[in-house]
mmCIF file of C-alpha atoms in Angstrom:
data_model
loop_
_atom_site.group_PDB
_atom_site.id
_atom_site.type_symbol
_atom_site.label_atom_id
_atom_site.label_comp_id
_atom_site.label_asym_id
_atom_site.label_seq_id
_atom_site.Cartn_x
_atom_site.Cartn_y
_atom_site.Cartn_z
ATOM 1 C CA MET A 548 0.000 0.000 0.000
ATOM 2 C CA VAL A 549 1.320 3.447 -0.991
ATOM 3 C CA PRO A 550 0.593 6.254 1.422
ATOM 4 C CA ILE A 551 -0.984 9.262 -0.230
ATOM 5 C CA ASP A 552 0.027 12.676 1.087
ATOM 6 C CA ARG A 553 -2.592 15.250 1.608
ATOM 7 C CA PRO A 554 -2.834 18.001 -0.954
ATOM 8 C CA PHE A 555 -0.956 21.212 -0.173
ATOM 9 C CA HIS A 556 -1.708 22.660 3.198
ATOM 10 C CA ARG A 557 -3.186 26.115 3.068
ATOM 11 C CA ARG A 558 -0.488 27.400 5.449
ATOM 12 C CA ARG A 559 2.291 26.113 3.182
ATOM 13 C CA VAL A 560 0.732 27.698 0.095
ATOM 14 C CA ILE A 561 0.386 31.051 1.847
ATOM 15 C CA GLY A 562 3.970 30.810 3.115
ATOM 16 C CA PHE A 563 5.260 29.979 -0.352
ATOM 17 C CA LEU A 564 3.374 32.885 -1.924
ATOM 18 C CA ALA A 565 4.683 35.277 0.744
ATOM 19 C CA LEU A 566 8.257 34.100 0.120
ATOM 20 C CA ALA A 567 7.832 34.447 -3.651
ATOM 21 C CA PHE A 568 6.474 37.991 -3.224
ATOM 22 C CA LEU A 569 9.424 38.919 -1.002
ATOM 23 C CA VAL A 570 11.992 37.536 -3.462
ATOM 24 C CA LEU A 571 10.383 39.285 -6.435
ATOM 25 C CA SER A 572 10.233 42.604 -4.605
ATOM 26 C CA VAL A 573 13.926 42.415 -3.609
ATOM 27 C CA ILE A 574 15.245 41.479 -7.065
ATOM 28 C CA GLY A 575 14.637 45.015 -8.319
ATOM 29 C CA CYS A 576 17.133 46.306 -5.753
ATOM 30 C CA PHE A 577 19.999 44.651 -7.627
ATOM 31 C CA ALA A 578 19.729 47.134 -10.506
ATOM 32 C CA ASN A 579 21.101 49.629 -8.005
ATOM 33 C CA PRO A 580 24.040 47.648 -6.600
ATOM 34 C CA ILE A 581 24.887 47.376 -2.938
ATOM 35 C CA LEU A 582 28.121 49.303 -2.458
ATOM 36 C CA LEU A 583 30.599 48.515 0.288
ATOM 37 C CA SER A 584 33.049 51.199 1.408
ATOM 38 C CA VAL A 585 36.689 50.178 0.817
ATOM 39 C CA ASN A 586 40.097 51.774 1.447
ATOM 40 C CA ARG A 587 41.597 50.731 -1.906
ATOM 41 C CA THR A 588 40.595 49.690 -5.381
ATOM 42 C CA PRO A 589 42.634 48.331 -8.301
ATOM 43 C CA TYR A 590 42.074 51.668 -10.083
ATOM 44 C CA ASP A 591 43.511 54.010 -7.427
ATOM 45 C CA HIS A 592 46.826 54.624 -9.184
ATOM 46 C CA GLN A 593 45.151 55.343 -12.526
ATOM 47 C CA MET A 594 42.574 57.660 -10.961
ATOM 48 C CA ALA A 595 45.108 59.912 -9.229
ATOM 49 C CA ARG A 596 44.842 62.383 -12.140
ATOM 50 C CA ILE A 597 41.102 62.874 -11.718
ATOM 51 C CA GLN A 598 40.848 62.623 -7.930
ATOM 52 C CA PRO A 599 40.772 66.452 -7.594
ATOM 53 C CA VAL A 600 37.660 66.499 -9.806
ATOM 54 C CA LEU A 601 35.908 63.878 -7.679
ATOM 55 C CA ALA A 602 36.959 65.533 -4.413
ATOM 56 C CA SER A 603 36.004 69.093 -5.335
ATOM 57 C CA ALA A 604 33.103 70.332 -3.277
ATOM 58 C CA PRO A 605 29.834 70.547 -5.192
ATOM 59 C CA ALA A 606 28.454 74.002 -5.835
ATOM 60 C CA GLN A 607 25.723 75.229 -3.569
ATOM 61 C CA SER A 608 22.493 73.658 -4.680
ATOM 62 C CA SER A 609 18.893 74.510 -4.205
ATOM 63 C CA ASP A 610 16.364 71.913 -3.137
ATOM 64 C CA ARG A 611 15.276 71.379 -6.731
ATOM 65 C CA GLU A 612 16.895 68.824 -8.998
ATOM 66 C CA LEU A 613 18.772 69.764 -12.135
ATOM 67 C CA PRO A 614 16.490 69.757 -15.181
ATOM 68 C CA LEU A 615 16.832 66.549 -17.178
ATOM 69 C CA GLN A 616 16.779 68.585 -20.413
ATOM 70 C CA GLN A 617 19.986 70.341 -19.314
ATOM 71 C CA ILE A 618 21.652 67.040 -18.425
ATOM 72 C CA ASN A 619 20.580 65.581 -21.774
ATOM 73 C CA ARG A 620 22.228 68.564 -23.491
ATOM 74 C CA TRP A 621 25.504 67.895 -21.613
ATOM 75 C CA ILE A 622 25.296 64.175 -22.434
ATOM 76 C CA GLY A 623 24.676 65.006 -26.100
ATOM 77 C CA GLU A 624 27.659 67.368 -26.252
ATOM 78 C CA LEU A 625 29.951 64.705 -24.784
ATOM 79 C CA ARG A 626 28.404 61.971 -26.944
ATOM 80 C CA ASN A 627 29.299 64.044 -30.022
ATOM 81 C CA ILE A 628 33.002 63.843 -29.165
ATOM 82 C CA PRO A 629 34.455 60.969 -31.229
ATOM 83 C CA TYR A 630 35.509 57.942 -29.210
ATOM 84 C CA GLY A 631 39.223 57.411 -28.761
ATOM 85 C CA PHE A 632 40.681 55.140 -26.099
ATOM 86 C CA SER A 633 43.253 56.570 -23.703
ATOM 87 C CA MET A 634 45.344 54.539 -21.257
ATOM 88 C CA GLN A 635 45.273 57.343 -18.712
ATOM 89 C CA TRP A 636 42.233 59.073 -17.298
ATOM 90 C CA LYS A 637 41.730 62.450 -18.968
ATOM 91 C CA THR A 638 40.729 65.488 -16.965
ATOM 92 C CA PRO A 639 37.640 67.461 -18.063
ATOM 93 C CA ALA A 640 39.960 70.188 -19.407
ATOM 94 C CA GLU A 641 41.739 67.625 -21.588
ATOM 95 C CA VAL A 642 38.414 66.226 -22.824
ATOM 96 C CA ALA A 643 37.316 69.752 -23.773
ATOM 97 C CA ARG A 644 40.425 70.575 -25.804
ATOM 98 C CA GLU A 645 41.356 67.222 -27.391
ATOM 99 C CA PRO A 646 39.624 65.809 -30.489
ATOM 100 C CA VAL A 647 38.710 62.396 -28.972
ATOM 101 C CA ALA A 648 37.775 60.975 -25.575
ATOM 102 C CA ASP A 649 36.839 57.604 -24.124
ATOM 103 C CA CYS A 650 34.189 56.577 -21.610
ATOM 104 C CA LYS A 651 36.430 57.470 -18.661
ATOM 105 C CA GLY A 652 37.057 61.029 -19.800
ATOM 106 C CA LYS A 653 33.469 61.667 -20.834
ATOM 107 C CA ALA A 654 32.079 60.346 -17.542
ATOM 108 C CA VAL A 655 34.501 62.435 -15.462
ATOM 109 C CA ALA A 656 33.637 65.550 -17.498
ATOM 110 C CA LEU A 657 29.912 64.952 -16.930
ATOM 111 C CA TYR A 658 30.494 64.289 -13.215
ATOM 112 C CA GLN A 659 32.314 67.630 -12.897
ATOM 113 C CA GLN A 660 29.683 69.537 -14.913
ATOM 114 C CA MET A 661 26.879 68.220 -12.730
ATOM 115 C CA ALA A 662 28.740 68.845 -9.463
ATOM 116 C CA GLN A 663 29.482 72.415 -10.560
ATOM 117 C CA HIS A 664 25.750 72.913 -11.042
ATOM 118 C CA GLY A 665 24.896 71.630 -7.577
ATOM 119 C CA ALA A 666 24.026 67.971 -8.221
ATOM 120 C CA ARG A 667 24.310 65.749 -5.173
ATOM 121 C CA GLY A 668 24.236 61.946 -5.077
ATOM 122 C CA LEU A 669 26.732 61.514 -7.920
ATOM 123 C CA ARG A 670 28.907 58.426 -8.325
ATOM 124 C CA LEU A 671 31.530 57.682 -10.938
ATOM 125 C CA VAL A 672 31.107 53.966 -11.654
ATOM 126 C CA ILE A 673 33.495 51.454 -13.213
ATOM 127 C CA GLY A 674 32.032 48.159 -14.336
ATOM 128 C CA LYS A 675 30.785 46.496 -17.470
ATOM 129 C CA ARG A 676 28.148 47.711 -19.876
ATOM 130 C CA ALA A 677 26.896 44.126 -20.040
ATOM 131 C CA PRO A 678 28.128 40.925 -18.354
ATOM 132 C CA SER A 679 29.390 39.649 -21.702
ATOM 133 C CA SER A 680 31.477 42.779 -22.381
ATOM 134 C CA ARG A 681 35.191 42.103 -22.808
ATOM 135 C CA SER A 682 36.348 45.379 -21.294
ATOM 136 C CA THR A 683 35.285 47.659 -18.489
ATOM 137 C CA HIS A 684 33.185 50.762 -18.961
ATOM 138 C CA THR A 685 32.710 53.983 -16.971
ATOM 139 C CA TRP A 686 29.526 55.996 -16.408
ATOM 140 C CA VAL A 687 27.898 58.316 -13.863
ATOM 141 C CA GLN A 688 25.109 57.238 -11.553
ATOM 142 C CA TRP A 689 22.957 59.981 -10.044
ATOM 143 C CA THR A 690 20.558 59.332 -7.186
ATOM 144 C CA THR A 691 17.901 61.947 -6.415
ATOM 145 C CA ALA A 692 14.807 61.987 -4.248
ATOM 146 C CA SER A 693 12.709 60.888 -7.224
ATOM 147 C CA ALA A 694 14.884 58.321 -9.055
ATOM 148 C CA THR A 695 18.307 56.828 -9.725
ATOM 149 C CA TYR A 696 19.709 57.614 -13.153
ATOM 150 C CA ILE A 697 22.375 56.094 -15.385
ATOM 151 C CA LEU A 698 24.238 58.834 -17.250
ATOM 152 C CA ASP A 699 26.391 57.369 -20.010
ATOM 153 C CA PRO A 700 27.691 60.028 -22.415
ATOM 154 C CA THR A 701 29.627 57.429 -24.428
ATOM 155 C CA ILE A 702 26.712 55.192 -25.444
ATOM 156 C CA ASN A 703 23.434 56.956 -24.635
ATOM 157 C CA TRP A 704 22.056 60.273 -25.841
ATOM 158 C CA THR A 705 19.779 60.865 -22.860
ATOM 159 C CA VAL A 706 19.341 60.240 -19.154
ATOM 160 C CA GLN A 707 17.954 56.808 -18.276
ATOM 161 C CA THR A 708 16.538 55.593 -14.994
ATOM 162 C CA VAL A 709 17.774 52.278 -13.631
ATOM 163 C CA ASP A 710 14.243 50.998 -14.263
ATOM 164 C CA ASP A 711 14.659 51.827 -17.994
ATOM 165 C CA ILE A 712 17.861 49.787 -18.247
ATOM 166 C CA ALA A 713 17.635 46.161 -19.386
ATOM 167 C CA ASP A 714 18.398 43.502 -16.785
ATOM 168 C CA ASN A 715 22.088 42.760 -16.364
ATOM 169 C CA SER A 716 23.153 45.995 -18.073
ATOM 170 C CA TYR A 717 25.538 48.359 -16.331
ATOM 171 C CA VAL A 718 27.150 45.924 -13.921
ATOM 172 C CA ALA A 719 29.040 47.957 -11.314
ATOM 173 C CA TYR A 720 32.403 46.841 -9.910
ATOM 174 C CA TYR A 721 33.640 50.027 -8.221
ATOM 175 C CA ALA A 722 32.214 53.485 -7.535
ATOM 176 C CA TYR A 723 33.748 56.764 -6.436
ATOM 177 C CA THR A 724 32.308 59.903 -4.933
ATOM 178 C CA GLY A 725 34.424 62.600 -3.358
ATOM 179 C CA HIS A 726 37.130 60.816 -1.386
ATOM 180 C CA GLN A 727 34.956 57.719 -0.868
ATOM 181 C CA LYS A 728 35.634 54.469 -2.705
ATOM 182 C CA TYR A 729 33.209 51.583 -3.001
ATOM 183 C CA ARG A 730 33.184 48.019 -4.260
ATOM 184 C CA ALA A 731 29.978 46.461 -5.521
ATOM 185 C CA SER A 732 28.922 43.560 -3.336
ATOM 186 C CA ALA A 733 29.327 39.982 -4.484
ATOM 187 C CA ALA A 734 25.554 39.595 -4.370
ATOM 188 C CA SER A 735 25.215 42.278 -7.045
ATOM 189 C CA ALA A 736 27.787 40.574 -9.262
ATOM 190 C CA LEU A 737 26.164 37.171 -8.772
ATOM 191 C CA TYR A 738 22.780 38.541 -9.793
ATOM 192 C CA ALA A 739 24.365 39.956 -12.950
ATOM 193 C CA GLY A 740 25.618 36.516 -13.880
ATOM 194 C CA LEU A 741 29.306 37.069 -13.063
#
């Protein structure tokens, strides 16, 4: 004789549904990676040239956010600069006067432009554009009271919210703001398939 188990218990079904709801609500948090403060990163030596830009105090800001149309104009101006890879990080002054710039230089120039206009919640991020990318990429992430934005003047023409970005795009490894350095948590990298 084969014992027959009872059908699902109501308590188990409710527990399973509650767990599924919790997991699905937390997954969205991984688009905005968990950043852990660190003393060093593998990029510290390379970034010495642009550290003064990151550490400069932001201009006085009002309580209102910068208009997205203005940021889109800055992104468009930087996007129009032809791409040219540079081993060293270019300063915003070098990006402005030289004929080409890479993602690092364009992102640093945008970071400085926004900070000079009072933007708070800026991070310069190094990671990958997609998990399958062969090389790293650099962009700016801007967190405001209303949203978190990905600002990529190398690839995109406009501001995008993290909700607009496809899953597994813009995988952060390290982030910088002022004198602070961060490493993306392993949980963020695991979610991105790394």
